[in-house]
Short mmCIF file of N, CA, C and O in Angstrom, two decimals:
data_model
loop_
_atom_site.label_atom_id
_atom_site.label_comp_id
_atom_site.label_asym_id
_atom_site.label_seq_id
_atom_site.Cartn_x
_atom_site.Cartn_y
_atom_site.Cartn_z
N MET A 30 -18.56 3.42 -6.68
CA MET A 30 -17.06 3.26 -6.17
C MET A 30 -17.16 3.02 -4.55
O MET A 30 -17.80 3.61 -4.01
N PHE A 31 -16.45 1.96 -4.15
CA PHE A 31 -16.47 1.70 -2.79
C PHE A 31 -15.53 2.46 -2.10
O PHE A 31 -14.37 2.75 -2.40
N ASN A 32 -15.97 3.26 -0.83
CA ASN A 32 -15.17 4.06 -0.22
C ASN A 32 -15.48 3.76 1.18
O ASN A 32 -16.24 4.38 1.90
N PRO A 33 -14.71 2.77 1.60
CA PRO A 33 -14.79 2.44 3.14
C PRO A 33 -14.43 3.42 4.06
O PRO A 33 -13.45 4.22 3.77
N SER A 34 -15.04 3.29 5.26
CA SER A 34 -14.37 4.38 6.52
C SER A 34 -13.31 3.76 7.02
O SER A 34 -12.73 2.78 6.76
N LYS A 35 -12.64 4.62 7.83
CA LYS A 35 -11.35 4.32 8.42
C LYS A 35 -11.50 2.84 9.35
O LYS A 35 -10.81 2.16 9.23
N ASP A 36 -12.60 3.09 10.05
CA ASP A 36 -13.13 1.81 10.89
C ASP A 36 -13.17 0.61 10.17
O ASP A 36 -12.72 -0.52 10.35
N GLN A 37 -13.80 0.58 8.95
CA GLN A 37 -14.20 -0.44 8.01
C GLN A 37 -12.67 -1.07 7.56
O GLN A 37 -12.46 -2.01 7.41
N VAL A 38 -11.88 -0.11 7.12
CA VAL A 38 -10.54 -0.39 6.61
C VAL A 38 -9.69 -1.38 7.78
O VAL A 38 -9.13 -2.22 7.53
N ARG A 39 -9.78 -0.70 8.96
CA ARG A 39 -9.15 -1.27 10.00
C ARG A 39 -9.70 -2.58 10.32
O ARG A 39 -8.86 -3.48 10.55
N SER A 40 -11.00 -2.79 10.54
CA SER A 40 -11.70 -3.93 10.68
C SER A 40 -11.25 -5.14 9.79
O SER A 40 -11.10 -6.18 9.99
N PHE A 41 -11.31 -4.73 8.43
CA PHE A 41 -10.93 -5.83 7.37
C PHE A 41 -9.58 -6.25 7.61
O PHE A 41 -9.42 -7.43 7.48
N PHE A 42 -8.49 -5.36 7.87
CA PHE A 42 -7.13 -5.97 8.05
C PHE A 42 -6.88 -6.65 9.29
O PHE A 42 -6.34 -7.83 9.33
N THR A 43 -7.53 -6.34 10.36
CA THR A 43 -7.48 -7.00 11.66
C THR A 43 -8.09 -8.36 11.47
O THR A 43 -7.92 -9.26 11.93
N ASP A 44 -9.49 -8.16 10.86
CA ASP A 44 -10.37 -9.52 10.79
C ASP A 44 -9.40 -10.44 9.80
O ASP A 44 -9.32 -11.79 10.12
N ALA A 45 -8.84 -9.95 8.69
CA ALA A 45 -8.09 -10.80 7.92
C ALA A 45 -6.97 -11.68 8.58
O ALA A 45 -6.62 -12.66 8.54
N TRP A 46 -6.29 -10.91 9.30
CA TRP A 46 -4.99 -11.34 10.09
C TRP A 46 -5.52 -12.22 11.22
O TRP A 46 -5.01 -13.32 11.38
N ARG A 47 -6.64 -11.96 11.87
CA ARG A 47 -7.25 -13.07 12.78
C ARG A 47 -7.47 -14.14 12.29
O ARG A 47 -7.17 -15.32 12.71
N LYS A 48 -8.22 -14.04 11.03
CA LYS A 48 -8.68 -15.33 10.52
C LYS A 48 -7.45 -16.13 9.91
O LYS A 48 -7.50 -17.46 10.02
N ARG A 49 -6.51 -15.54 9.43
CA ARG A 49 -5.25 -16.29 8.96
C ARG A 49 -4.54 -16.85 10.23
O ARG A 49 -3.99 -18.32 10.01
N ARG A 50 -4.33 -16.37 11.33
CA ARG A 50 -3.71 -16.95 12.57
C ARG A 50 -4.71 -17.96 13.00
O ARG A 50 -4.01 -18.86 13.58
N ALA A 51 -5.94 -17.84 12.90
CA ALA A 51 -6.89 -19.21 13.57
C ALA A 51 -6.83 -20.06 12.31
O ALA A 51 -7.75 -21.06 12.71
N GLY A 52 -6.43 -20.05 11.26
CA GLY A 52 -6.54 -21.09 10.34
C GLY A 52 -7.98 -21.00 9.55
O GLY A 52 -8.51 -22.03 9.21
N GLY A 53 -8.68 -19.98 9.55
CA GLY A 53 -9.99 -19.58 9.08
C GLY A 53 -10.05 -19.56 7.54
O GLY A 53 -8.89 -19.47 6.92
N VAL A 54 -11.16 -19.59 6.90
CA VAL A 54 -11.40 -19.40 5.58
C VAL A 54 -11.30 -18.01 5.20
O VAL A 54 -12.03 -17.20 5.98
N LEU A 55 -10.55 -17.59 4.36
CA LEU A 55 -10.37 -15.98 3.91
C LEU A 55 -10.88 -15.81 2.46
O LEU A 55 -10.86 -16.85 1.58
N THR A 56 -11.54 -14.69 2.24
CA THR A 56 -11.88 -14.29 0.90
C THR A 56 -10.68 -14.16 0.04
O THR A 56 -9.51 -13.87 0.66
N PRO A 57 -10.69 -14.03 -1.22
CA PRO A 57 -9.50 -13.67 -1.92
C PRO A 57 -8.75 -12.37 -1.58
O PRO A 57 -7.72 -12.21 -1.51
N LEU A 58 -9.63 -11.47 -1.38
CA LEU A 58 -9.21 -10.19 -1.00
C LEU A 58 -8.59 -10.21 0.52
O LEU A 58 -7.39 -9.78 0.77
N GLU A 59 -9.25 -10.97 1.45
CA GLU A 59 -8.59 -11.26 2.69
C GLU A 59 -7.25 -11.75 2.70
O GLU A 59 -6.24 -11.47 3.44
N THR A 60 -7.09 -12.89 1.61
CA THR A 60 -5.86 -13.65 1.60
C THR A 60 -4.82 -12.69 1.00
O THR A 60 -3.69 -12.70 1.76
N MET A 61 -5.02 -11.72 0.08
CA MET A 61 -4.08 -10.57 -0.36
C MET A 61 -3.74 -9.98 0.93
O MET A 61 -2.46 -9.61 1.17
N ALA A 62 -4.66 -9.39 1.78
CA ALA A 62 -4.33 -8.62 2.92
C ALA A 62 -3.45 -9.23 3.86
O ALA A 62 -2.41 -8.88 4.52
N ALA A 63 -3.83 -10.58 4.12
CA ALA A 63 -3.15 -11.27 5.14
C ALA A 63 -1.59 -11.78 4.59
O ALA A 63 -0.72 -11.64 5.48
N ASP A 64 -1.46 -11.91 3.32
CA ASP A 64 -0.04 -12.18 2.64
C ASP A 64 0.73 -10.98 2.88
O ASP A 64 1.89 -10.95 3.23
N LEU A 65 0.15 -9.83 2.74
CA LEU A 65 0.85 -8.31 2.79
C LEU A 65 1.26 -8.23 4.38
O LEU A 65 2.29 -7.68 4.66
N ILE A 66 0.23 -8.60 5.33
CA ILE A 66 0.60 -8.50 6.71
C ILE A 66 1.66 -9.34 7.03
O ILE A 66 2.57 -8.93 7.70
N ALA A 67 1.85 -10.52 6.45
CA ALA A 67 2.67 -11.50 6.63
C ALA A 67 4.10 -11.04 6.51
O ALA A 67 5.20 -11.17 7.04
N GLN A 68 4.08 -10.14 5.37
CA GLN A 68 5.43 -9.43 4.79
C GLN A 68 5.78 -8.37 5.87
O GLN A 68 6.94 -7.75 5.42
N HIS A 69 4.99 -7.80 6.70
CA HIS A 69 5.19 -6.73 7.60
C HIS A 69 5.18 -7.15 8.95
O HIS A 69 4.32 -6.70 9.86
N PRO A 70 6.14 -7.87 9.45
CA PRO A 70 6.17 -8.22 10.82
C PRO A 70 6.04 -7.25 11.87
O PRO A 70 5.57 -7.27 12.93
N GLU A 71 6.54 -5.96 11.44
CA GLU A 71 6.47 -4.75 12.33
C GLU A 71 5.18 -4.25 12.72
O GLU A 71 4.83 -3.65 13.62
N TYR A 72 4.06 -4.77 11.79
CA TYR A 72 2.76 -4.44 12.13
C TYR A 72 1.90 -5.50 12.99
O TYR A 72 0.96 -5.19 13.17
N HIS A 73 2.59 -6.46 13.05
CA HIS A 73 1.65 -7.55 13.75
C HIS A 73 1.17 -7.32 15.04
O HIS A 73 0.06 -7.55 15.56
N THR A 74 1.85 -6.59 15.91
CA THR A 74 1.54 -6.30 17.13
C THR A 74 0.30 -5.22 17.25
O THR A 74 -0.55 -5.56 17.84
N ASP A 75 0.29 -4.23 16.19
CA ASP A 75 -0.71 -3.47 16.09
C ASP A 75 -2.10 -4.26 15.45
O ASP A 75 -3.10 -3.88 16.06
N LEU A 76 -1.82 -5.06 14.63
CA LEU A 76 -3.04 -5.89 14.13
C LEU A 76 -3.65 -6.76 15.06
O LEU A 76 -4.75 -7.25 14.86
N GLU A 77 -2.76 -7.22 16.16
CA GLU A 77 -3.20 -8.07 17.10
C GLU A 77 -3.81 -7.29 18.16
O GLU A 77 -4.34 -7.92 19.26
N ASP A 78 -3.74 -5.93 18.44
CA ASP A 78 -4.11 -5.31 19.48
C ASP A 78 -5.47 -4.74 19.34
O ASP A 78 -5.83 -3.88 18.37
N PRO A 79 -6.50 -5.11 19.98
CA PRO A 79 -7.91 -4.58 19.93
C PRO A 79 -7.98 -3.04 19.98
O PRO A 79 -8.89 -2.45 19.47
N ASP A 80 -7.01 -2.48 20.62
CA ASP A 80 -7.27 -1.01 20.78
C ASP A 80 -6.44 -0.23 19.68
O ASP A 80 -6.73 1.00 19.43
N ALA A 81 -5.93 -1.05 18.74
CA ALA A 81 -5.07 -0.34 17.62
C ALA A 81 -6.10 0.10 16.68
O ALA A 81 -5.78 1.21 16.03
N SER A 82 -7.28 -0.29 16.53
CA SER A 82 -8.24 0.41 15.56
C SER A 82 -8.60 1.80 16.10
O SER A 82 -8.98 2.59 15.02
N GLN A 83 -8.37 2.16 17.17
CA GLN A 83 -8.67 3.61 17.44
C GLN A 83 -7.55 4.49 17.58
O GLN A 83 -7.52 5.64 17.96
N ARG A 84 -6.28 3.83 17.57
CA ARG A 84 -5.18 4.53 17.60
C ARG A 84 -4.88 5.55 16.53
O ARG A 84 -5.21 5.36 15.33
N GLU A 85 -4.19 6.81 16.80
CA GLU A 85 -4.00 7.73 15.99
C GLU A 85 -2.25 7.50 15.50
O GLU A 85 -1.58 7.35 16.48
N TYR A 86 -1.90 7.52 14.21
CA TYR A 86 -0.66 7.39 13.86
C TYR A 86 -0.17 8.76 13.29
O TYR A 86 -0.59 8.96 12.05
N THR A 87 0.57 9.48 13.89
CA THR A 87 0.95 10.78 13.38
C THR A 87 2.18 10.69 13.04
O THR A 87 3.08 9.96 13.53
N VAL A 88 2.63 11.65 12.00
CA VAL A 88 3.98 11.83 11.60
C VAL A 88 4.89 12.19 12.77
O VAL A 88 6.05 11.69 13.14
N GLU A 89 4.22 12.94 13.54
CA GLU A 89 5.03 13.58 14.93
C GLU A 89 5.31 12.31 15.85
O GLU A 89 6.24 12.21 16.43
N GLY A 90 4.36 11.32 15.88
CA GLY A 90 4.61 10.31 16.73
C GLY A 90 5.67 9.36 16.29
O GLY A 90 6.17 8.30 16.94
N GLY A 91 6.12 9.37 14.77
CA GLY A 91 7.27 8.75 14.48
C GLY A 91 6.72 7.26 13.91
O GLY A 91 7.76 6.55 13.71
N ARG A 92 5.57 7.02 13.80
CA ARG A 92 5.25 5.63 13.51
C ARG A 92 4.35 5.62 12.18
O ARG A 92 3.44 6.50 12.16
N THR A 93 4.65 4.73 11.26
CA THR A 93 3.86 4.54 10.18
C THR A 93 2.63 4.10 10.49
O THR A 93 2.36 3.06 11.38
N ASN A 94 1.51 4.50 9.85
CA ASN A 94 0.06 3.84 10.03
C ASN A 94 0.16 2.53 9.18
O ASN A 94 0.17 2.54 8.04
N PRO A 95 -0.02 1.57 10.02
CA PRO A 95 0.09 0.26 9.28
C PRO A 95 -1.17 -0.11 8.39
O PRO A 95 -1.02 -0.56 7.35
N PHE A 96 -2.26 0.71 8.68
CA PHE A 96 -3.64 0.30 7.94
C PHE A 96 -3.43 1.16 6.63
O PHE A 96 -3.87 0.77 5.60
N LEU A 97 -2.87 2.27 6.73
CA LEU A 97 -2.65 3.10 5.51
C LEU A 97 -1.50 2.50 4.48
O LEU A 97 -1.86 2.27 3.27
N HIS A 98 -0.69 1.89 5.07
CA HIS A 98 0.57 1.39 4.41
C HIS A 98 0.15 0.22 3.59
O HIS A 98 0.25 -0.03 2.57
N LEU A 99 -0.87 -0.70 4.51
CA LEU A 99 -1.22 -1.89 3.76
C LEU A 99 -2.32 -1.44 2.82
O LEU A 99 -2.47 -2.28 1.62
N SER A 100 -3.15 -0.48 3.03
CA SER A 100 -4.19 -0.24 2.02
C SER A 100 -3.63 0.25 0.62
O SER A 100 -3.97 -0.05 -0.27
N MET A 101 -2.40 1.08 0.77
CA MET A 101 -1.76 1.47 -0.47
C MET A 101 -0.95 0.19 -1.13
O MET A 101 -1.12 0.22 -2.36
N HIS A 102 -0.57 -0.84 -0.18
CA HIS A 102 -0.10 -1.94 -1.08
C HIS A 102 -1.17 -2.67 -1.85
O HIS A 102 -1.10 -3.13 -3.02
N LEU A 103 -2.47 -2.86 -1.12
CA LEU A 103 -3.57 -3.23 -1.80
C LEU A 103 -3.86 -2.52 -3.23
O LEU A 103 -4.22 -3.06 -4.41
N ALA A 104 -3.85 -1.11 -3.08
CA ALA A 104 -4.15 -0.30 -4.13
C ALA A 104 -3.32 -0.68 -5.36
O ALA A 104 -3.51 -0.68 -6.60
N ILE A 105 -2.04 -0.69 -4.97
CA ILE A 105 -0.87 -0.90 -5.94
C ILE A 105 -1.11 -2.31 -6.86
O ILE A 105 -0.91 -2.43 -7.87
N GLN A 106 -1.47 -3.28 -5.86
CA GLN A 106 -1.79 -4.64 -6.49
C GLN A 106 -2.88 -4.58 -7.59
O GLN A 106 -2.94 -5.17 -8.48
N GLU A 107 -3.88 -3.74 -7.03
CA GLU A 107 -5.07 -3.58 -8.03
C GLU A 107 -4.71 -2.76 -9.27
O GLU A 107 -5.07 -3.26 -10.38
N GLN A 108 -3.85 -1.69 -9.24
CA GLN A 108 -3.37 -0.97 -10.14
C GLN A 108 -2.60 -2.05 -11.13
O GLN A 108 -2.74 -1.88 -12.40
N LEU A 109 -1.73 -2.77 -10.55
CA LEU A 109 -0.94 -3.67 -11.49
C LEU A 109 -1.78 -4.81 -12.04
O LEU A 109 -1.45 -5.18 -13.12
N SER A 110 -2.96 -5.31 -11.42
CA SER A 110 -3.67 -6.31 -12.01
C SER A 110 -4.39 -5.94 -13.33
O SER A 110 -4.73 -6.61 -14.06
N ILE A 111 -4.75 -4.56 -13.39
CA ILE A 111 -5.63 -4.05 -14.29
C ILE A 111 -4.68 -3.16 -15.16
O ILE A 111 -5.32 -2.43 -16.13
N ASP A 112 -3.49 -2.92 -14.90
CA ASP A 112 -2.61 -2.05 -15.61
C ASP A 112 -3.14 -0.82 -15.82
O ASP A 112 -3.28 -0.16 -16.86
N HIS A 113 -3.59 0.00 -14.51
CA HIS A 113 -4.22 1.26 -14.69
C HIS A 113 -3.60 2.11 -13.54
O HIS A 113 -3.60 1.48 -12.38
N PRO A 114 -2.82 3.23 -13.84
CA PRO A 114 -2.85 3.74 -15.13
C PRO A 114 -2.12 2.84 -16.10
O PRO A 114 -1.07 2.27 -15.83
N PRO A 115 -2.66 3.09 -17.33
CA PRO A 115 -1.76 2.18 -18.29
C PRO A 115 -0.39 2.63 -18.41
O PRO A 115 0.00 3.78 -18.34
N GLY A 116 0.51 1.41 -18.36
CA GLY A 116 1.86 1.55 -18.40
C GLY A 116 2.52 1.16 -16.97
O GLY A 116 3.66 1.01 -16.95
N ILE A 117 1.52 1.02 -15.87
CA ILE A 117 2.19 0.89 -14.63
C ILE A 117 2.86 -0.59 -14.56
O ILE A 117 3.78 -0.80 -13.93
N ARG A 118 2.10 -1.41 -15.30
CA ARG A 118 2.73 -2.79 -15.15
C ARG A 118 4.04 -2.75 -15.97
O ARG A 118 4.96 -3.61 -15.50
N ALA A 119 4.45 -2.07 -16.86
CA ALA A 119 5.50 -2.14 -17.68
C ALA A 119 6.75 -1.39 -16.76
O ALA A 119 7.90 -2.00 -16.61
N VAL A 120 6.34 -0.39 -16.00
CA VAL A 120 7.41 0.12 -15.23
C VAL A 120 7.67 -0.82 -14.00
O VAL A 120 8.70 -0.78 -13.54
N TRP A 121 6.56 -1.69 -13.62
CA TRP A 121 6.71 -2.48 -12.42
C TRP A 121 7.77 -3.50 -12.86
O TRP A 121 8.63 -3.92 -12.18
N GLU A 122 7.74 -4.07 -14.21
CA GLU A 122 8.61 -5.04 -14.83
C GLU A 122 9.96 -4.48 -14.77
O GLU A 122 10.93 -5.04 -14.41
N GLN A 123 10.02 -3.09 -15.15
CA GLN A 123 11.42 -2.45 -14.85
C GLN A 123 12.11 -2.43 -13.66
O GLN A 123 13.22 -2.82 -13.58
N LEU A 124 11.13 -2.13 -12.56
CA LEU A 124 11.52 -2.09 -11.25
C LEU A 124 12.11 -3.64 -10.66
O LEU A 124 13.12 -3.61 -10.10
N LEU A 125 11.48 -4.72 -11.24
CA LEU A 125 11.72 -6.07 -10.80
C LEU A 125 13.00 -6.52 -11.35
O LEU A 125 13.69 -7.48 -11.00
N ARG A 126 13.57 -5.71 -12.25
CA ARG A 126 15.01 -6.17 -12.80
C ARG A 126 16.12 -5.94 -11.79
O ARG A 126 17.15 -6.50 -11.90
N SER A 127 15.92 -4.92 -10.80
CA SER A 127 16.82 -4.64 -9.83
C SER A 127 16.41 -4.82 -8.35
O SER A 127 17.02 -4.31 -7.52
N ARG A 128 15.05 -5.07 -8.12
CA ARG A 128 14.60 -5.11 -6.89
C ARG A 128 13.59 -6.47 -6.66
O ARG A 128 13.12 -6.80 -7.75
N ASP A 129 13.43 -6.74 -5.37
CA ASP A 129 12.41 -7.86 -5.23
C ASP A 129 10.94 -7.23 -5.30
O ASP A 129 10.89 -5.86 -5.27
N GLU A 130 10.01 -8.23 -5.30
CA GLU A 130 8.59 -7.27 -5.38
C GLU A 130 8.12 -6.53 -4.37
O GLU A 130 7.66 -5.41 -4.50
N HIS A 131 8.48 -6.75 -3.06
CA HIS A 131 8.24 -5.89 -1.97
C HIS A 131 8.94 -4.52 -2.03
O HIS A 131 8.32 -3.62 -1.87
N GLU A 132 10.26 -4.50 -2.39
CA GLU A 132 10.93 -3.16 -2.47
C GLU A 132 10.32 -2.71 -3.54
O GLU A 132 10.19 -1.33 -3.46
N ALA A 133 10.07 -3.31 -4.68
CA ALA A 133 9.39 -2.47 -5.93
C ALA A 133 8.15 -2.01 -5.68
O ALA A 133 7.93 -0.74 -6.04
N ALA A 134 7.28 -2.44 -4.78
CA ALA A 134 5.86 -1.90 -4.27
C ALA A 134 6.05 -0.74 -3.64
O ALA A 134 5.33 0.22 -3.61
N HIS A 135 7.34 -0.76 -2.72
CA HIS A 135 7.58 0.46 -1.92
C HIS A 135 8.00 1.54 -2.78
O HIS A 135 7.62 2.75 -2.42
N VAL A 136 8.66 1.35 -3.83
CA VAL A 136 9.03 2.44 -4.77
C VAL A 136 7.86 2.99 -5.27
O VAL A 136 7.61 4.46 -5.36
N ILE A 137 6.83 2.21 -5.69
CA ILE A 137 5.64 2.67 -6.24
C ILE A 137 4.82 3.27 -5.18
O ILE A 137 4.18 4.50 -5.40
N MET A 138 4.90 2.83 -4.10
CA MET A 138 4.13 3.59 -2.87
C MET A 138 4.53 5.00 -2.63
O MET A 138 3.79 5.85 -2.37
N GLU A 139 5.75 5.14 -2.81
CA GLU A 139 6.53 6.42 -2.45
C GLU A 139 5.90 7.44 -3.55
O GLU A 139 5.51 8.54 -3.33
N ALA A 140 6.01 6.88 -4.88
CA ALA A 140 5.37 7.80 -5.98
C ALA A 140 3.96 8.18 -5.83
O ALA A 140 3.56 9.30 -5.89
N LEU A 141 3.27 7.11 -5.37
CA LEU A 141 1.55 7.23 -5.25
C LEU A 141 1.44 8.24 -4.16
O LEU A 141 0.55 9.15 -4.17
N GLY A 142 2.08 8.31 -2.94
CA GLY A 142 1.98 9.08 -1.77
C GLY A 142 2.23 10.56 -2.33
O GLY A 142 1.58 11.48 -1.93
N GLU A 143 3.28 10.69 -3.19
CA GLU A 143 3.66 11.89 -3.79
C GLU A 143 2.56 12.76 -4.55
O GLU A 143 2.12 13.80 -4.38
N VAL A 144 2.03 11.69 -5.49
CA VAL A 144 1.16 12.42 -6.34
C VAL A 144 -0.28 12.55 -5.72
O VAL A 144 -0.94 13.53 -6.20
N VAL A 145 -0.59 11.78 -4.84
CA VAL A 145 -2.00 11.86 -3.99
C VAL A 145 -1.67 13.14 -3.24
O VAL A 145 -2.64 14.13 -3.23
N TRP A 146 -0.61 13.47 -2.56
CA TRP A 146 -0.47 14.75 -1.81
C TRP A 146 -0.64 15.92 -2.67
O TRP A 146 -1.21 16.90 -2.29
N GLU A 147 0.14 15.81 -3.95
CA GLU A 147 0.11 16.90 -4.79
C GLU A 147 -1.34 17.25 -5.45
O GLU A 147 -1.81 18.39 -5.35
N ALA A 148 -2.04 16.22 -5.64
CA ALA A 148 -3.31 16.42 -6.09
C ALA A 148 -4.23 17.04 -4.91
O ALA A 148 -5.06 17.97 -5.20
N GLN A 149 -4.27 16.60 -3.80
CA GLN A 149 -4.87 17.10 -2.72
C GLN A 149 -4.51 18.60 -2.56
O GLN A 149 -5.32 19.41 -2.26
N ARG A 150 -3.15 18.85 -2.45
CA ARG A 150 -2.61 20.18 -2.11
C ARG A 150 -3.12 21.05 -3.31
O ARG A 150 -3.64 22.32 -2.98
N LEU A 151 -3.22 20.61 -4.42
CA LEU A 151 -3.52 21.45 -5.69
C LEU A 151 -5.12 21.50 -6.03
O LEU A 151 -5.64 22.29 -6.70
N GLY A 152 -5.87 20.42 -5.35
CA GLY A 152 -7.12 20.37 -5.47
C GLY A 152 -7.43 19.97 -7.13
O GLY A 152 -8.41 20.28 -7.63
N LYS A 153 -6.47 18.97 -7.56
CA LYS A 153 -6.67 18.86 -8.83
C LYS A 153 -6.70 17.14 -9.02
O LYS A 153 -6.33 16.42 -7.87
N PRO A 154 -7.20 16.57 -10.05
CA PRO A 154 -6.96 14.95 -10.19
C PRO A 154 -5.67 14.62 -9.97
O PRO A 154 -4.76 15.16 -10.40
N LEU A 155 -5.46 13.32 -9.61
CA LEU A 155 -4.02 12.77 -9.68
C LEU A 155 -3.62 12.77 -11.17
O LEU A 155 -4.07 12.48 -12.09
N ASP A 156 -2.30 13.19 -11.15
CA ASP A 156 -1.49 13.27 -12.40
C ASP A 156 -0.89 11.87 -12.72
O ASP A 156 0.32 11.43 -12.22
N SER A 157 -1.49 11.06 -13.48
CA SER A 157 -1.05 9.79 -13.85
C SER A 157 0.29 9.72 -14.62
O SER A 157 1.23 8.99 -14.47
N ASP A 158 0.45 10.62 -15.49
CA ASP A 158 1.75 10.62 -16.19
C ASP A 158 2.76 11.13 -15.16
O ASP A 158 3.95 10.55 -15.38
N HIS A 159 2.65 11.96 -14.38
CA HIS A 159 3.70 12.37 -13.36
C HIS A 159 4.09 11.15 -12.58
O HIS A 159 5.15 10.84 -12.08
N TYR A 160 3.00 10.53 -11.98
CA TYR A 160 3.04 9.12 -11.18
C TYR A 160 3.80 8.29 -12.03
O TYR A 160 5.04 7.43 -11.39
N LEU A 161 3.65 7.87 -13.25
CA LEU A 161 4.52 6.81 -13.87
C LEU A 161 5.89 7.51 -14.08
O LEU A 161 6.79 6.66 -14.00
N ASP A 162 6.13 8.73 -14.36
CA ASP A 162 7.44 9.32 -14.36
C ASP A 162 8.37 9.14 -13.21
O ASP A 162 9.44 8.78 -13.21
N LEU A 163 7.70 9.30 -12.02
CA LEU A 163 8.16 9.20 -10.78
C LEU A 163 8.85 7.78 -10.58
O LEU A 163 9.83 7.35 -10.17
N ILE A 164 7.89 6.80 -10.92
CA ILE A 164 8.26 5.41 -10.90
C ILE A 164 9.51 5.02 -11.93
O ILE A 164 10.35 4.33 -11.53
N ARG A 165 9.24 5.49 -13.08
CA ARG A 165 10.29 5.17 -14.13
C ARG A 165 11.51 5.61 -13.67
O ARG A 165 12.67 5.19 -13.88
N ARG A 166 11.68 6.83 -13.04
CA ARG A 166 12.88 7.43 -12.65
C ARG A 166 13.56 6.52 -11.77
O ARG A 166 14.99 6.27 -11.78
N GLN A 167 12.96 5.88 -10.91
CA GLN A 167 13.56 5.05 -9.83
C GLN A 167 13.83 3.70 -10.49
O GLN A 167 14.84 3.04 -10.27
N ALA A 168 13.13 3.40 -11.50
CA ALA A 168 13.36 2.06 -12.22
C ALA A 168 14.64 1.99 -13.07
O ALA A 168 15.28 0.98 -13.17
N THR A 169 15.07 3.29 -13.40
CA THR A 169 16.28 3.55 -14.32
C THR A 169 17.54 3.83 -13.55
O THR A 169 18.48 3.83 -14.13
N HIS A 170 17.30 4.14 -12.19
CA HIS A 170 18.48 4.35 -11.33
C HIS A 170 18.87 2.85 -10.74
O HIS A 170 18.02 2.27 -10.29
N ASP A 171 20.11 2.83 -10.61
CA ASP A 171 20.64 1.81 -9.69
C ASP A 171 20.43 2.26 -8.10
O ASP A 171 20.52 3.33 -7.89
N HIS A 172 20.16 1.36 -7.31
CA HIS A 172 19.91 1.66 -5.96
C HIS A 172 21.02 1.17 -5.14
O HIS A 172 21.66 0.28 -5.59
#
């Protein structure tokens, strides 16, 4: 299993964005990353700042970590592409009945953040059933 370091993740996103802006050739994964970055103009300054790779993004600082946020988007795209956990693609389709793709991805991201936090806090594996239930609840609510 590939487990990149914080620096590798940050370099991947900044390089993909630099290549996109320069009209360079991107790998399929870099293309996915650059497309996600394009949907998040609030992160462009960070991704274009050479010092951003060393910046700490704390909750107390009130700023979302763009690298974590984009990494979660990529993880969700991967989950949807392979329908893992099984059933995530079906709840994704439910979400899309009332939301655009980006908004739906953010609903999933919130659920993913919650179950990852719970798993870490309890020292247990991620609870896929709870994860899908959290998403399903949002899919059945009008927003």
